[in-house]
């Protein structure tokens, strides 16, 4: 009587669907194990699953904490960015590098250990402030002379403000060389002579004033009723 031959049926159903082409190798591997070895492997897999679930729970908790901190910091930024700002001017942007002689790990001033751009600004209250951390505006967007809004307490730069000007001064700006001459002005010969002596001659004959030790005035204030030739004299 012939002995029955052992045959191995190809994996079907869920195992083949789950592991695809590796299902045959997995099936033969399982068939070569004893019941105790299979039980041991199952326990190891259950243990690893518990570790993964614990790690996933920890990551979810960290994600939730980070989202809460982001929300709180966003609210703080909104509060700090509320007007009125303390208006300031950027005086200078500085590159700060870590000192090569400083020992690694040595305790020191945190501000002194920062790298990157720092700023010096001057406020409208005539205070000059050094900022090791500029604030919310990237240093690449700032230039000396820029007008910025800073926090009233920490002086951190919160926003870059548009350039402001006095409309009355803007109206007096001269974009092109004036064509007016003194000969176009009548009846103001005395005032023209005083203007020339105070403003023109110190520029055209500076050496004479230096030789005589005369300090010319820094400017001239012209006043009078409208229509008396003040603007025309200034342009001439």
JSON list of C-alpha atoms in Angstrom, two decimals:
[
{"chain": "A", "resi": 1, "resn": "UNK", "atom": "CA", "xyz": [0.00, 0.00, 0.00]},
{"chain": "A", "resi": 2, "resn": "UNK", "atom": "CA", "xyz": [1.54, 3.30, -1.06]},
{"chain": "A", "resi": 3, "resn": "UNK", "atom": "CA", "xyz": [2.15, 5.97, 1.60]},
{"chain": "A", "resi": 4, "resn": "UNK", "atom": "CA", "xyz": [0.14, 9.13, 1.23]},
{"chain": "A", "resi": 5, "resn": "UNK", "atom": "CA", "xyz": [2.09, 12.07, -0.16]},
{"chain": "A", "resi": 6, "resn": "UNK", "atom": "CA", "xyz": [2.18, 15.33, 1.76]},
{"chain": "A", "resi": 7, "resn": "UNK", "atom": "CA", "xyz": [1.10, 18.29, -0.30]},
{"chain": "A", "resi": 8, "resn": "UNK", "atom": "CA", "xyz": [1.25, 21.99, 0.49]},
{"chain": "A", "resi": 9, "resn": "UNK", "atom": "CA", "xyz": [-1.69, 24.00, -0.68]},
{"chain": "A", "resi": 10, "resn": "UNK", "atom": "CA", "xyz": [-0.91, 27.58, -1.79]},
{"chain": "A", "resi": 11, "resn": "UNK", "atom": "CA", "xyz": [-2.11, 30.24, 0.66]},
{"chain": "A", "resi": 12, "resn": "UNK", "atom": "CA", "xyz": [-5.49, 31.59, -0.09]},
{"chain": "A", "resi": 13, "resn": "UNK", "atom": "CA", "xyz": [-7.87, 34.13, 1.33]},
{"chain": "A", "resi": 14, "resn": "UNK", "atom": "CA", "xyz": [-6.80, 36.70, 3.91]},
{"chain": "A", "resi": 15, "resn": "UNK", "atom": "CA", "xyz": [-3.15, 35.60, 4.24]},
{"chain": "A", "resi": 16, "resn": "UNK", "atom": "CA", "xyz": [-2.44, 35.89, 0.52]},
{"chain": "A", "resi": 17, "resn": "UNK", "atom": "CA", "xyz": [-4.27, 39.22, 0.34]},
{"chain": "A", "resi": 18, "resn": "UNK", "atom": "CA", "xyz": [-2.33, 40.63, 3.30]},
{"chain": "A", "resi": 19, "resn": "UNK", "atom": "CA", "xyz": [1.21, 39.55, 2.36]},
{"chain": "A", "resi": 20, "resn": "UNK", "atom": "CA", "xyz": [0.97, 39.15, -1.40]},
{"chain": "A", "resi": 21, "resn": "UNK", "atom": "CA", "xyz": [4.05, 37.48, -2.95]},
{"chain": "A", "resi": 22, "resn": "UNK", "atom": "CA", "xyz": [5.62, 36.89, 0.49]},
{"chain": "A", "resi": 23, "resn": "UNK", "atom": "CA", "xyz": [2.71, 34.76, 1.63]},
{"chain": "A", "resi": 24, "resn": "UNK", "atom": "CA", "xyz": [4.38, 31.52, 0.42]},
{"chain": "A", "resi": 25, "resn": "UNK", "atom": "CA", "xyz": [7.58, 32.27, 2.37]},
{"chain": "A", "resi": 26, "resn": "UNK", "atom": "CA", "xyz": [5.61, 33.20, 5.46]},
{"chain": "A", "resi": 27, "resn": "UNK", "atom": "CA", "xyz": [3.52, 30.04, 5.28]},
{"chain": "A", "resi": 28, "resn": "UNK", "atom": "CA", "xyz": [6.55, 27.77, 4.98]},
{"chain": "A", "resi": 29, "resn": "UNK", "atom": "CA", "xyz": [8.23, 29.65, 7.85]},
{"chain": "A", "resi": 30, "resn": "UNK", "atom": "CA", "xyz": [5.22, 29.13, 10.12]},
{"chain": "A", "resi": 31, "resn": "UNK", "atom": "CA", "xyz": [4.97, 25.45, 9.19]},
{"chain": "A", "resi": 32, "resn": "UNK", "atom": "CA", "xyz": [8.59, 24.94, 10.29]},
{"chain": "A", "resi": 33, "resn": "UNK", "atom": "CA", "xyz": [7.88, 26.28, 13.78]},
{"chain": "A", "resi": 34, "resn": "UNK", "atom": "CA", "xyz": [6.58, 24.40, 16.76]},
{"chain": "A", "resi": 35, "resn": "UNK", "atom": "CA", "xyz": [3.46, 25.43, 18.64]},
{"chain": "A", "resi": 36, "resn": "UNK", "atom": "CA", "xyz": [5.52, 26.93, 21.50]},
{"chain": "A", "resi": 37, "resn": "UNK", "atom": "CA", "xyz": [7.61, 28.98, 19.06]},
{"chain": "A", "resi": 38, "resn": "UNK", "atom": "CA", "xyz": [4.50, 30.30, 17.33]},
{"chain": "A", "resi": 39, "resn": "UNK", "atom": "CA", "xyz": [2.99, 31.24, 20.71]},
{"chain": "A", "resi": 40, "resn": "UNK", "atom": "CA", "xyz": [6.24, 33.01, 21.67]},
{"chain": "A", "resi": 41, "resn": "UNK", "atom": "CA", "xyz": [6.22, 35.00, 18.44]},
{"chain": "A", "resi": 42, "resn": "UNK", "atom": "CA", "xyz": [2.60, 35.99, 18.92]},
{"chain": "A", "resi": 43, "resn": "UNK", "atom": "CA", "xyz": [3.40, 37.27, 22.42]},
{"chain": "A", "resi": 44, "resn": "UNK", "atom": "CA", "xyz": [6.38, 39.25, 21.08]},
{"chain": "A", "resi": 45, "resn": "UNK", "atom": "CA", "xyz": [4.16, 40.84, 18.41]},
{"chain": "A", "resi": 46, "resn": "UNK", "atom": "CA", "xyz": [1.52, 41.70, 21.04]},
{"chain": "A", "resi": 47, "resn": "UNK", "atom": "CA", "xyz": [4.23, 43.30, 23.18]},
{"chain": "A", "resi": 48, "resn": "UNK", "atom": "CA", "xyz": [5.50, 45.36, 20.26]},
{"chain": "A", "resi": 49, "resn": "UNK", "atom": "CA", "xyz": [1.95, 46.48, 19.45]},
{"chain": "A", "resi": 50, "resn": "UNK", "atom": "CA", "xyz": [1.51, 47.68, 23.03]},
{"chain": "A", "resi": 51, "resn": "UNK", "atom": "CA", "xyz": [4.75, 49.66, 22.78]},
{"chain": "A", "resi": 52, "resn": "UNK", "atom": "CA", "xyz": [3.64, 51.22, 19.49]},
{"chain": "A", "resi": 53, "resn": "UNK", "atom": "CA", "xyz": [0.25, 52.13, 20.93]},
{"chain": "A", "resi": 54, "resn": "UNK", "atom": "CA", "xyz": [1.90, 53.70, 23.97]},
{"chain": "A", "resi": 55, "resn": "UNK", "atom": "CA", "xyz": [4.26, 55.69, 21.73]},
{"chain": "A", "resi": 56, "resn": "UNK", "atom": "CA", "xyz": [1.34, 56.81, 19.57]},
{"chain": "A", "resi": 57, "resn": "UNK", "atom": "CA", "xyz": [-0.54, 57.98, 22.66]},
{"chain": "A", "resi": 58, "resn": "UNK", "atom": "CA", "xyz": [2.53, 59.93, 23.82]},
{"chain": "A", "resi": 59, "resn": "UNK", "atom": "CA", "xyz": [2.92, 61.59, 20.43]},
{"chain": "A", "resi": 60, "resn": "UNK", "atom": "CA", "xyz": [-0.76, 62.54, 20.38]},
{"chain": "A", "resi": 61, "resn": "UNK", "atom": "CA", "xyz": [-0.39, 64.11, 23.84]},
{"chain": "A", "resi": 62, "resn": "UNK", "atom": "CA", "xyz": [2.69, 66.08, 22.70]},
{"chain": "A", "resi": 63, "resn": "UNK", "atom": "CA", "xyz": [0.83, 67.20, 19.57]},
{"chain": "A", "resi": 64, "resn": "UNK", "atom": "CA", "xyz": [-2.09, 68.40, 21.68]},
{"chain": "A", "resi": 65, "resn": "UNK", "atom": "CA", "xyz": [0.28, 70.30, 24.01]},
{"chain": "A", "resi": 66, "resn": "UNK", "atom": "CA", "xyz": [2.06, 71.92, 21.07]},
{"chain": "A", "resi": 67, "resn": "UNK", "atom": "CA", "xyz": [-1.26, 73.00, 19.55]},
{"chain": "A", "resi": 68, "resn": "UNK", "atom": "CA", "xyz": [-2.29, 74.57, 22.85]},
{"chain": "A", "resi": 69, "resn": "UNK", "atom": "CA", "xyz": [1.01, 76.45, 23.12]},
{"chain": "A", "resi": 70, "resn": "UNK", "atom": "CA", "xyz": [0.69, 77.64, 19.52]},
{"chain": "A", "resi": 71, "resn": "UNK", "atom": "CA", "xyz": [-2.81, 78.90, 20.27]},
{"chain": "A", "resi": 72, "resn": "UNK", "atom": "CA", "xyz": [-1.66, 80.72, 23.42]},
{"chain": "A", "resi": 73, "resn": "UNK", "atom": "CA", "xyz": [1.34, 82.29, 21.67]},
{"chain": "A", "resi": 74, "resn": "UNK", "atom": "CA", "xyz": [-0.85, 83.37, 18.75]},
{"chain": "A", "resi": 75, "resn": "UNK", "atom": "CA", "xyz": [-3.17, 85.16, 21.17]},
{"chain": "A", "resi": 76, "resn": "UNK", "atom": "CA", "xyz": [-0.20, 86.83, 22.86]},
{"chain": "A", "resi": 77, "resn": "UNK", "atom": "CA", "xyz": [1.11, 88.02, 19.50]},
{"chain": "A", "resi": 78, "resn": "UNK", "atom": "CA", "xyz": [-2.30, 89.48, 18.64]},
{"chain": "A", "resi": 79, "resn": "UNK", "atom": "CA", "xyz": [-2.39, 91.33, 21.96]},
{"chain": "A", "resi": 80, "resn": "UNK", "atom": "CA", "xyz": [1.16, 92.64, 21.55]},
{"chain": "A", "resi": 81, "resn": "UNK", "atom": "CA", "xyz": [0.47, 93.78, 17.98]},
{"chain": "A", "resi": 82, "resn": "UNK", "atom": "CA", "xyz": [-2.51, 95.88, 18.98]},
{"chain": "A", "resi": 83, "resn": "UNK", "atom": "CA", "xyz": [-2.00, 99.59, 18.47]},
{"chain": "A", "resi": 84, "resn": "UNK", "atom": "CA", "xyz": [-0.66, 101.91, 19.64]},
{"chain": "A", "resi": 85, "resn": "UNK", "atom": "CA", "xyz": [2.91, 100.89, 18.84]},
{"chain": "A", "resi": 86, "resn": "UNK", "atom": "CA", "xyz": [5.91, 102.72, 20.13]},
{"chain": "A", "resi": 87, "resn": "UNK", "atom": "CA", "xyz": [7.29, 104.17, 16.90]},
{"chain": "A", "resi": 88, "resn": "UNK", "atom": "CA", "xyz": [11.04, 103.77, 16.43]},
{"chain": "A", "resi": 89, "resn": "UNK", "atom": "CA", "xyz": [13.73, 104.04, 13.79]},
{"chain": "A", "resi": 90, "resn": "UNK", "atom": "CA", "xyz": [16.25, 101.35, 12.93]},
{"chain": "A", "resi": 91, "resn": "UNK", "atom": "CA", "xyz": [19.68, 102.88, 13.56]},
{"chain": "A", "resi": 92, "resn": "UNK", "atom": "CA", "xyz": [21.89, 99.94, 12.68]},
{"chain": "A", "resi": 93, "resn": "UNK", "atom": "CA", "xyz": [21.80, 96.18, 12.02]},
{"chain": "A", "resi": 94, "resn": "UNK", "atom": "CA", "xyz": [24.68, 94.20, 13.50]},
{"chain": "A", "resi": 95, "resn": "UNK", "atom": "CA", "xyz": [26.07, 90.72, 12.82]},
{"chain": "A", "resi": 96, "resn": "UNK", "atom": "CA", "xyz": [26.82, 88.98, 16.10]},
{"chain": "A", "resi": 97, "resn": "UNK", "atom": "CA", "xyz": [29.03, 85.89, 16.07]},
{"chain": "A", "resi": 98, "resn": "UNK", "atom": "CA", "xyz": [29.99, 83.58, 18.91]},
{"chain": "A", "resi": 99, "resn": "UNK", "atom": "CA", "xyz": [33.44, 84.27, 20.36]},
{"chain": "A", "resi": 100, "resn": "UNK", "atom": "CA", "xyz": [35.95, 81.63, 19.27]},
{"chain": "A", "resi": 101, "resn": "UNK", "atom": "CA", "xyz": [37.66, 81.75, 22.69]},
{"chain": "A", "resi": 102, "resn": "UNK", "atom": "CA", "xyz": [34.44, 80.90, 24.51]},
{"chain": "A", "resi": 103, "resn": "UNK", "atom": "CA", "xyz": [34.50, 77.37, 25.87]},
{"chain": "A", "resi": 104, "resn": "UNK", "atom": "CA", "xyz": [31.80, 75.00, 24.75]},
{"chain": "A", "resi": 105, "resn": "UNK", "atom": "CA", "xyz": [29.23, 74.34, 27.45]},
{"chain": "A", "resi": 106, "resn": "UNK", "atom": "CA", "xyz": [30.39, 77.23, 29.59]},
{"chain": "A", "resi": 107, "resn": "UNK", "atom": "CA", "xyz": [27.70, 79.16, 31.40]},
{"chain": "A", "resi": 108, "resn": "UNK", "atom": "CA", "xyz": [27.27, 82.72, 30.19]},
{"chain": "A", "resi": 109, "resn": "UNK", "atom": "CA", "xyz": [24.92, 85.41, 29.12]},
{"chain": "A", "resi": 110, "resn": "UNK", "atom": "CA", "xyz": [22.22, 84.01, 26.85]},
{"chain": "A", "resi": 111, "resn": "UNK", "atom": "CA", "xyz": [22.11, 87.20, 24.76]},
{"chain": "A", "resi": 112, "resn": "UNK", "atom": "CA", "xyz": [25.86, 87.05, 24.26]},
{"chain": "A", "resi": 113, "resn": "UNK", "atom": "CA", "xyz": [25.59, 83.52, 22.87]},
{"chain": "A", "resi": 114, "resn": "UNK", "atom": "CA", "xyz": [23.04, 84.40, 20.20]},
{"chain": "A", "resi": 115, "resn": "UNK", "atom": "CA", "xyz": [24.06, 84.35, 16.56]},
{"chain": "A", "resi": 116, "resn": "UNK", "atom": "CA", "xyz": [22.60, 86.27, 13.63]},
{"chain": "A", "resi": 117, "resn": "UNK", "atom": "CA", "xyz": [21.35, 89.81, 13.23]},
{"chain": "A", "resi": 118, "resn": "UNK", "atom": "CA", "xyz": [20.85, 92.22, 16.11]},
{"chain": "A", "resi": 119, "resn": "UNK", "atom": "CA", "xyz": [19.43, 95.72, 15.89]},
{"chain": "A", "resi": 120, "resn": "UNK", "atom": "CA", "xyz": [19.98, 99.13, 17.42]},
{"chain": "A", "resi": 121, "resn": "UNK", "atom": "CA", "xyz": [16.91, 101.36, 17.34]},
{"chain": "A", "resi": 122, "resn": "UNK", "atom": "CA", "xyz": [15.93, 104.78, 18.54]},
{"chain": "A", "resi": 123, "resn": "UNK", "atom": "CA", "xyz": [12.45, 105.42, 19.90]},
{"chain": "A", "resi": 124, "resn": "UNK", "atom": "CA", "xyz": [10.35, 108.55, 19.70]},
{"chain": "A", "resi": 125, "resn": "UNK", "atom": "CA", "xyz": [11.00, 108.96, 23.44]},
{"chain": "A", "resi": 126, "resn": "UNK", "atom": "CA", "xyz": [14.71, 109.53, 22.60]},
{"chain": "A", "resi": 127, "resn": "UNK", "atom": "CA", "xyz": [15.82, 106.15, 23.93]},
{"chain": "A", "resi": 128, "resn": "UNK", "atom": "CA", "xyz": [18.48, 104.11, 22.14]},
{"chain": "A", "resi": 129, "resn": "UNK", "atom": "CA", "xyz": [17.88, 100.37, 22.55]},
{"chain": "A", "resi": 130, "resn": "UNK", "atom": "CA", "xyz": [19.98, 97.35, 21.58]},
{"chain": "A", "resi": 131, "resn": "UNK", "atom": "CA", "xyz": [17.92, 94.30, 20.58]},
{"chain": "A", "resi": 132, "resn": "UNK", "atom": "CA", "xyz": [19.72, 90.93, 20.56]},
{"chain": "A", "resi": 133, "resn": "UNK", "atom": "CA", "xyz": [16.46, 89.49, 19.18]},
{"chain": "A", "resi": 134, "resn": "UNK", "atom": "CA", "xyz": [14.82, 91.73, 16.58]},
{"chain": "A", "resi": 135, "resn": "UNK", "atom": "CA", "xyz": [11.27, 90.43, 16.89]},
{"chain": "A", "resi": 136, "resn": "UNK", "atom": "CA", "xyz": [8.56, 89.38, 14.44]},
{"chain": "A", "resi": 137, "resn": "UNK", "atom": "CA", "xyz": [9.96, 91.12, 11.34]},
{"chain": "A", "resi": 138, "resn": "UNK", "atom": "CA", "xyz": [12.76, 89.21, 9.51]},
{"chain": "A", "resi": 139, "resn": "UNK", "atom": "CA", "xyz": [16.07, 91.05, 9.53]},
{"chain": "A", "resi": 140, "resn": "UNK", "atom": "CA", "xyz": [16.26, 90.68, 5.72]},
{"chain": "A", "resi": 141, "resn": "UNK", "atom": "CA", "xyz": [13.30, 93.10, 5.42]},
{"chain": "A", "resi": 142, "resn": "UNK", "atom": "CA", "xyz": [14.86, 95.81, 7.58]},
{"chain": "A", "resi": 143, "resn": "UNK", "atom": "CA", "xyz": [17.27, 98.57, 6.63]},
{"chain": "A", "resi": 144, "resn": "UNK", "atom": "CA", "xyz": [18.84, 101.38, 8.68]},
{"chain": "A", "resi": 145, "resn": "UNK", "atom": "CA", "xyz": [16.42, 104.30, 8.79]},
{"chain": "A", "resi": 146, "resn": "UNK", "atom": "CA", "xyz": [13.29, 102.15, 8.49]},
{"chain": "A", "resi": 147, "resn": "UNK", "atom": "CA", "xyz": [10.30, 103.12, 10.61]},
{"chain": "A", "resi": 148, "resn": "UNK", "atom": "CA", "xyz": [9.07, 100.26, 12.82]},
{"chain": "A", "resi": 149, "resn": "UNK", "atom": "CA", "xyz": [6.49, 99.67, 15.53]},
{"chain": "A", "resi": 150, "resn": "UNK", "atom": "CA", "xyz": [7.88, 98.11, 18.71]},
{"chain": "A", "resi": 151, "resn": "UNK", "atom": "CA", "xyz": [6.38, 96.77, 21.90]},
{"chain": "A", "resi": 152, "resn": "UNK", "atom": "CA", "xyz": [6.23, 99.41, 24.62]},
{"chain": "A", "resi": 153, "resn": "UNK", "atom": "CA", "xyz": [7.74, 97.11, 27.24]},
{"chain": "A", "resi": 154, "resn": "UNK", "atom": "CA", "xyz": [10.13, 94.71, 25.48]},
{"chain": "A", "resi": 155, "resn": "UNK", "atom": "CA", "xyz": [10.91, 96.96, 22.46]},
{"chain": "A", "resi": 156, "resn": "UNK", "atom": "CA", "xyz": [10.65, 93.92, 20.16]},
{"chain": "A", "resi": 157, "resn": "UNK", "atom": "CA", "xyz": [9.92, 94.89, 16.57]},
{"chain": "A", "resi": 158, "resn": "UNK", "atom": "CA", "xyz": [6.32, 93.92, 15.82]},
{"chain": "A", "resi": 159, "resn": "UNK", "atom": "CA", "xyz": [5.72, 95.51, 12.43]},
{"chain": "A", "resi": 160, "resn": "UNK", "atom": "CA", "xyz": [7.38, 97.54, 9.72]},
{"chain": "A", "resi": 161, "resn": "UNK", "atom": "CA", "xyz": [5.60, 100.86, 9.31]},
{"chain": "A", "resi": 162, "resn": "UNK", "atom": "CA", "xyz": [5.25, 102.87, 6.09]},
{"chain": "A", "resi": 163, "resn": "UNK", "atom": "CA", "xyz": [7.43, 105.93, 5.74]},
{"chain": "A", "resi": 164, "resn": "UNK", "atom": "CA", "xyz": [5.65, 108.93, 7.16]},
{"chain": "A", "resi": 165, "resn": "UNK", "atom": "CA", "xyz": [6.07, 112.57, 6.28]},
{"chain": "A", "resi": 166, "resn": "UNK", "atom": "CA", "xyz": [4.58, 115.94, 7.04]},
{"chain": "A", "resi": 167, "resn": "UNK", "atom": "CA", "xyz": [2.33, 116.95, 4.14]},
{"chain": "A", "resi": 168, "resn": "UNK", "atom": "CA", "xyz": [3.42, 120.57, 4.59]},
{"chain": "A", "resi": 169, "resn": "UNK", "atom": "CA", "xyz": [7.07, 119.59, 4.21]},
{"chain": "A", "resi": 170, "resn": "UNK", "atom": "CA", "xyz": [6.21, 117.32, 1.29]},
{"chain": "A", "resi": 171, "resn": "UNK", "atom": "CA", "xyz": [4.61, 120.26, -0.52]},
{"chain": "A", "resi": 172, "resn": "UNK", "atom": "CA", "xyz": [7.86, 122.23, -0.19]},
{"chain": "A", "resi": 173, "resn": "UNK", "atom": "CA", "xyz": [10.09, 119.45, -1.57]},
{"chain": "A", "resi": 174, "resn": "UNK", "atom": "CA", "xyz": [11.80, 120.31, -4.84]},
{"chain": "A", "resi": 175, "resn": "UNK", "atom": "CA", "xyz": [12.07, 117.41, -7.28]},
{"chain": "A", "resi": 176, "resn": "UNK", "atom": "CA", "xyz": [13.46, 119.48, -10.16]},
{"chain": "A", "resi": 177, "resn": "UNK", "atom": "CA", "xyz": [15.81, 122.42, -10.35]},
{"chain": "A", "resi": 178, "resn": "UNK", "atom": "CA", "xyz": [13.76, 125.65, -10.06]},
{"chain": "A", "resi": 179, "resn": "UNK", "atom": "CA", "xyz": [13.81, 128.03, -13.01]},
{"chain": "A", "resi": 180, "resn": "UNK", "atom": "CA", "xyz": [13.05, 131.16, -10.95]},
{"chain": "A", "resi": 181, "resn": "UNK", "atom": "CA", "xyz": [15.69, 133.87, -10.57]},
{"chain": "A", "resi": 182, "resn": "UNK", "atom": "CA", "xyz": [16.12, 136.83, -8.24]},
{"chain": "A", "resi": 183, "resn": "UNK", "atom": "CA", "xyz": [15.41, 139.13, -11.18]},
{"chain": "A", "resi": 184, "resn": "UNK", "atom": "CA", "xyz": [11.89, 137.68, -11.33]},
{"chain": "A", "resi": 185, "resn": "UNK", "atom": "CA", "xyz": [11.14, 139.06, -7.85]},
{"chain": "A", "resi": 186, "resn": "UNK", "atom": "CA", "xyz": [10.26, 142.74, -7.51]},
{"chain": "A", "resi": 187, "resn": "UNK", "atom": "CA", "xyz": [10.21, 144.99, -4.47]},
{"chain": "A", "resi": 188, "resn": "UNK", "atom": "CA", "xyz": [12.28, 142.66, -2.20]},
{"chain": "A", "resi": 189, "resn": "UNK", "atom": "CA", "xyz": [15.83, 143.84, -2.94]},
{"chain": "A", "resi": 190, "resn": "UNK", "atom": "CA", "xyz": [16.72, 144.23, 0.75]},
{"chain": "A", "resi": 191, "resn": "UNK", "atom": "CA", "xyz": [15.37, 140.81, 1.68]},
{"chain": "A", "resi": 192, "resn": "UNK", "atom": "CA", "xyz": [17.14, 139.20, -1.31]},
{"chain": "A", "resi": 193, "resn": "UNK", "atom": "CA", "xyz": [20.45, 140.79, -0.25]},
{"chain": "A", "resi": 194, "resn": "UNK", "atom": "CA", "xyz": [20.06, 139.47, 3.30]},
{"chain": "A", "resi": 195, "resn": "UNK", "atom": "CA", "xyz": [19.18, 136.02, 1.98]},
{"chain": "A", "resi": 196, "resn": "UNK", "atom": "CA", "xyz": [22.25, 135.95, -0.28]},
{"chain": "A", "resi": 197, "resn": "UNK", "atom": "CA", "xyz": [24.56, 137.03, 2.54]},
{"chain": "A", "resi": 198, "resn": "UNK", "atom": "CA", "xyz": [23.12, 134.48, 4.97]},
{"chain": "A", "resi": 199, "resn": "UNK", "atom": "CA", "xyz": [22.73, 131.44, 2.70]},
{"chain": "A", "resi": 200, "resn": "UNK", "atom": "CA", "xyz": [24.44, 131.80, -0.67]},
{"chain": "A", "resi": 201, "resn": "UNK", "atom": "CA", "xyz": [27.77, 133.41, 0.19]},
{"chain": "A", "resi": 202, "resn": "UNK", "atom": "CA", "xyz": [28.70, 130.91, 2.97]},
{"chain": "A", "resi": 203, "resn": "UNK", "atom": "CA", "xyz": [28.41, 128.16, 0.35]},
{"chain": "A", "resi": 204, "resn": "UNK", "atom": "CA", "xyz": [30.07, 129.92, -2.60]},
{"chain": "A", "resi": 205, "resn": "UNK", "atom": "CA", "xyz": [32.83, 131.63, -0.55]},
{"chain": "A", "resi": 206, "resn": "UNK", "atom": "CA", "xyz": [33.27, 129.29, 2.38]},
{"chain": "A", "resi": 207, "resn": "UNK", "atom": "CA", "xyz": [37.02, 129.96, 2.68]},
{"chain": "A", "resi": 208, "resn": "UNK", "atom": "CA", "xyz": [36.42, 133.66, 3.32]},
{"chain": "A", "resi": 209, "resn": "UNK", "atom": "CA", "xyz": [34.08, 132.95, 6.22]},
{"chain": "A", "resi": 210, "resn": "UNK", "atom": "CA", "xyz": [36.60, 130.47, 7.66]},
{"chain": "A", "resi": 211, "resn": "UNK", "atom": "CA", "xyz": [39.42, 133.02, 7.32]},
{"chain": "A", "resi": 212, "resn": "UNK", "atom": "CA", "xyz": [37.42, 135.70, 9.11]},
{"chain": "A", "resi": 213, "resn": "UNK", "atom": "CA", "xyz": [36.15, 133.25, 11.75]},
{"chain": "A", "resi": 214, "resn": "UNK", "atom": "CA", "xyz": [32.50, 133.93, 10.96]},
{"chain": "A", "resi": 215, "resn": "UNK", "atom": "CA", "xyz": [30.11, 131.10, 11.57]},
{"chain": "A", "resi": 216, "resn": "UNK", "atom": "CA", "xyz": [27.27, 131.31, 9.05]},
{"chain": "A", "resi": 217, "resn": "UNK", "atom": "CA", "xyz": [23.69, 130.64, 10.24]},
{"chain": "A", "resi": 218, "resn": "UNK", "atom": "CA", "xyz": [22.32, 127.13, 9.90]},
{"chain": "A", "resi": 219, "resn": "UNK", "atom": "CA", "xyz": [19.19, 128.37, 8.18]},
{"chain": "A", "resi": 220, "resn": "UNK", "atom": "CA", "xyz": [16.85, 131.24, 7.52]},
{"chain": "A", "resi": 221, "resn": "UNK", "atom": "CA", "xyz": [13.28, 131.67, 8.68]},
{"chain": "A", "resi": 222, "resn": "UNK", "atom": "CA", "xyz": [11.15, 133.70, 6.29]},
{"chain": "A", "resi": 223, "resn": "UNK", "atom": "CA", "xyz": [7.80, 134.88, 7.63]},
{"chain": "A", "resi": 224, "resn": "UNK", "atom": "CA", "xyz": [5.08, 137.19, 6.42]},
{"chain": "A", "resi": 225, "resn": "UNK", "atom": "CA", "xyz": [1.55, 137.25, 5.02]},
{"chain": "A", "resi": 226, "resn": "UNK", "atom": "CA", "xyz": [0.68, 134.94, 2.12]},
{"chain": "A", "resi": 227, "resn": "UNK", "atom": "CA", "xyz": [1.61, 136.18, -1.33]},
{"chain": "A", "resi": 228, "resn": "UNK", "atom": "CA", "xyz": [4.61, 138.32, -0.31]},
{"chain": "A", "resi": 229, "resn": "UNK", "atom": "CA", "xyz": [7.21, 136.23, -2.19]},
{"chain": "A", "resi": 230, "resn": "UNK", "atom": "CA", "xyz": [8.56, 133.84, 0.49]},
{"chain": "A", "resi": 231, "resn": "UNK", "atom": "CA", "xyz": [8.28, 130.67, -1.63]},
{"chain": "A", "resi": 232, "resn": "UNK", "atom": "CA", "xyz": [9.54, 132.47, -4.74]},
{"chain": "A", "resi": 233, "resn": "UNK", "atom": "CA", "xyz": [12.64, 133.66, -2.89]},
{"chain": "A", "resi": 234, "resn": "UNK", "atom": "CA", "xyz": [13.33, 130.16, -1.55]},
{"chain": "A", "resi": 235, "resn": "UNK", "atom": "CA", "xyz": [13.08, 128.67, -5.05]},
{"chain": "A", "resi": 236, "resn": "UNK", "atom": "CA", "xyz": [15.28, 131.37, -6.55]}
]
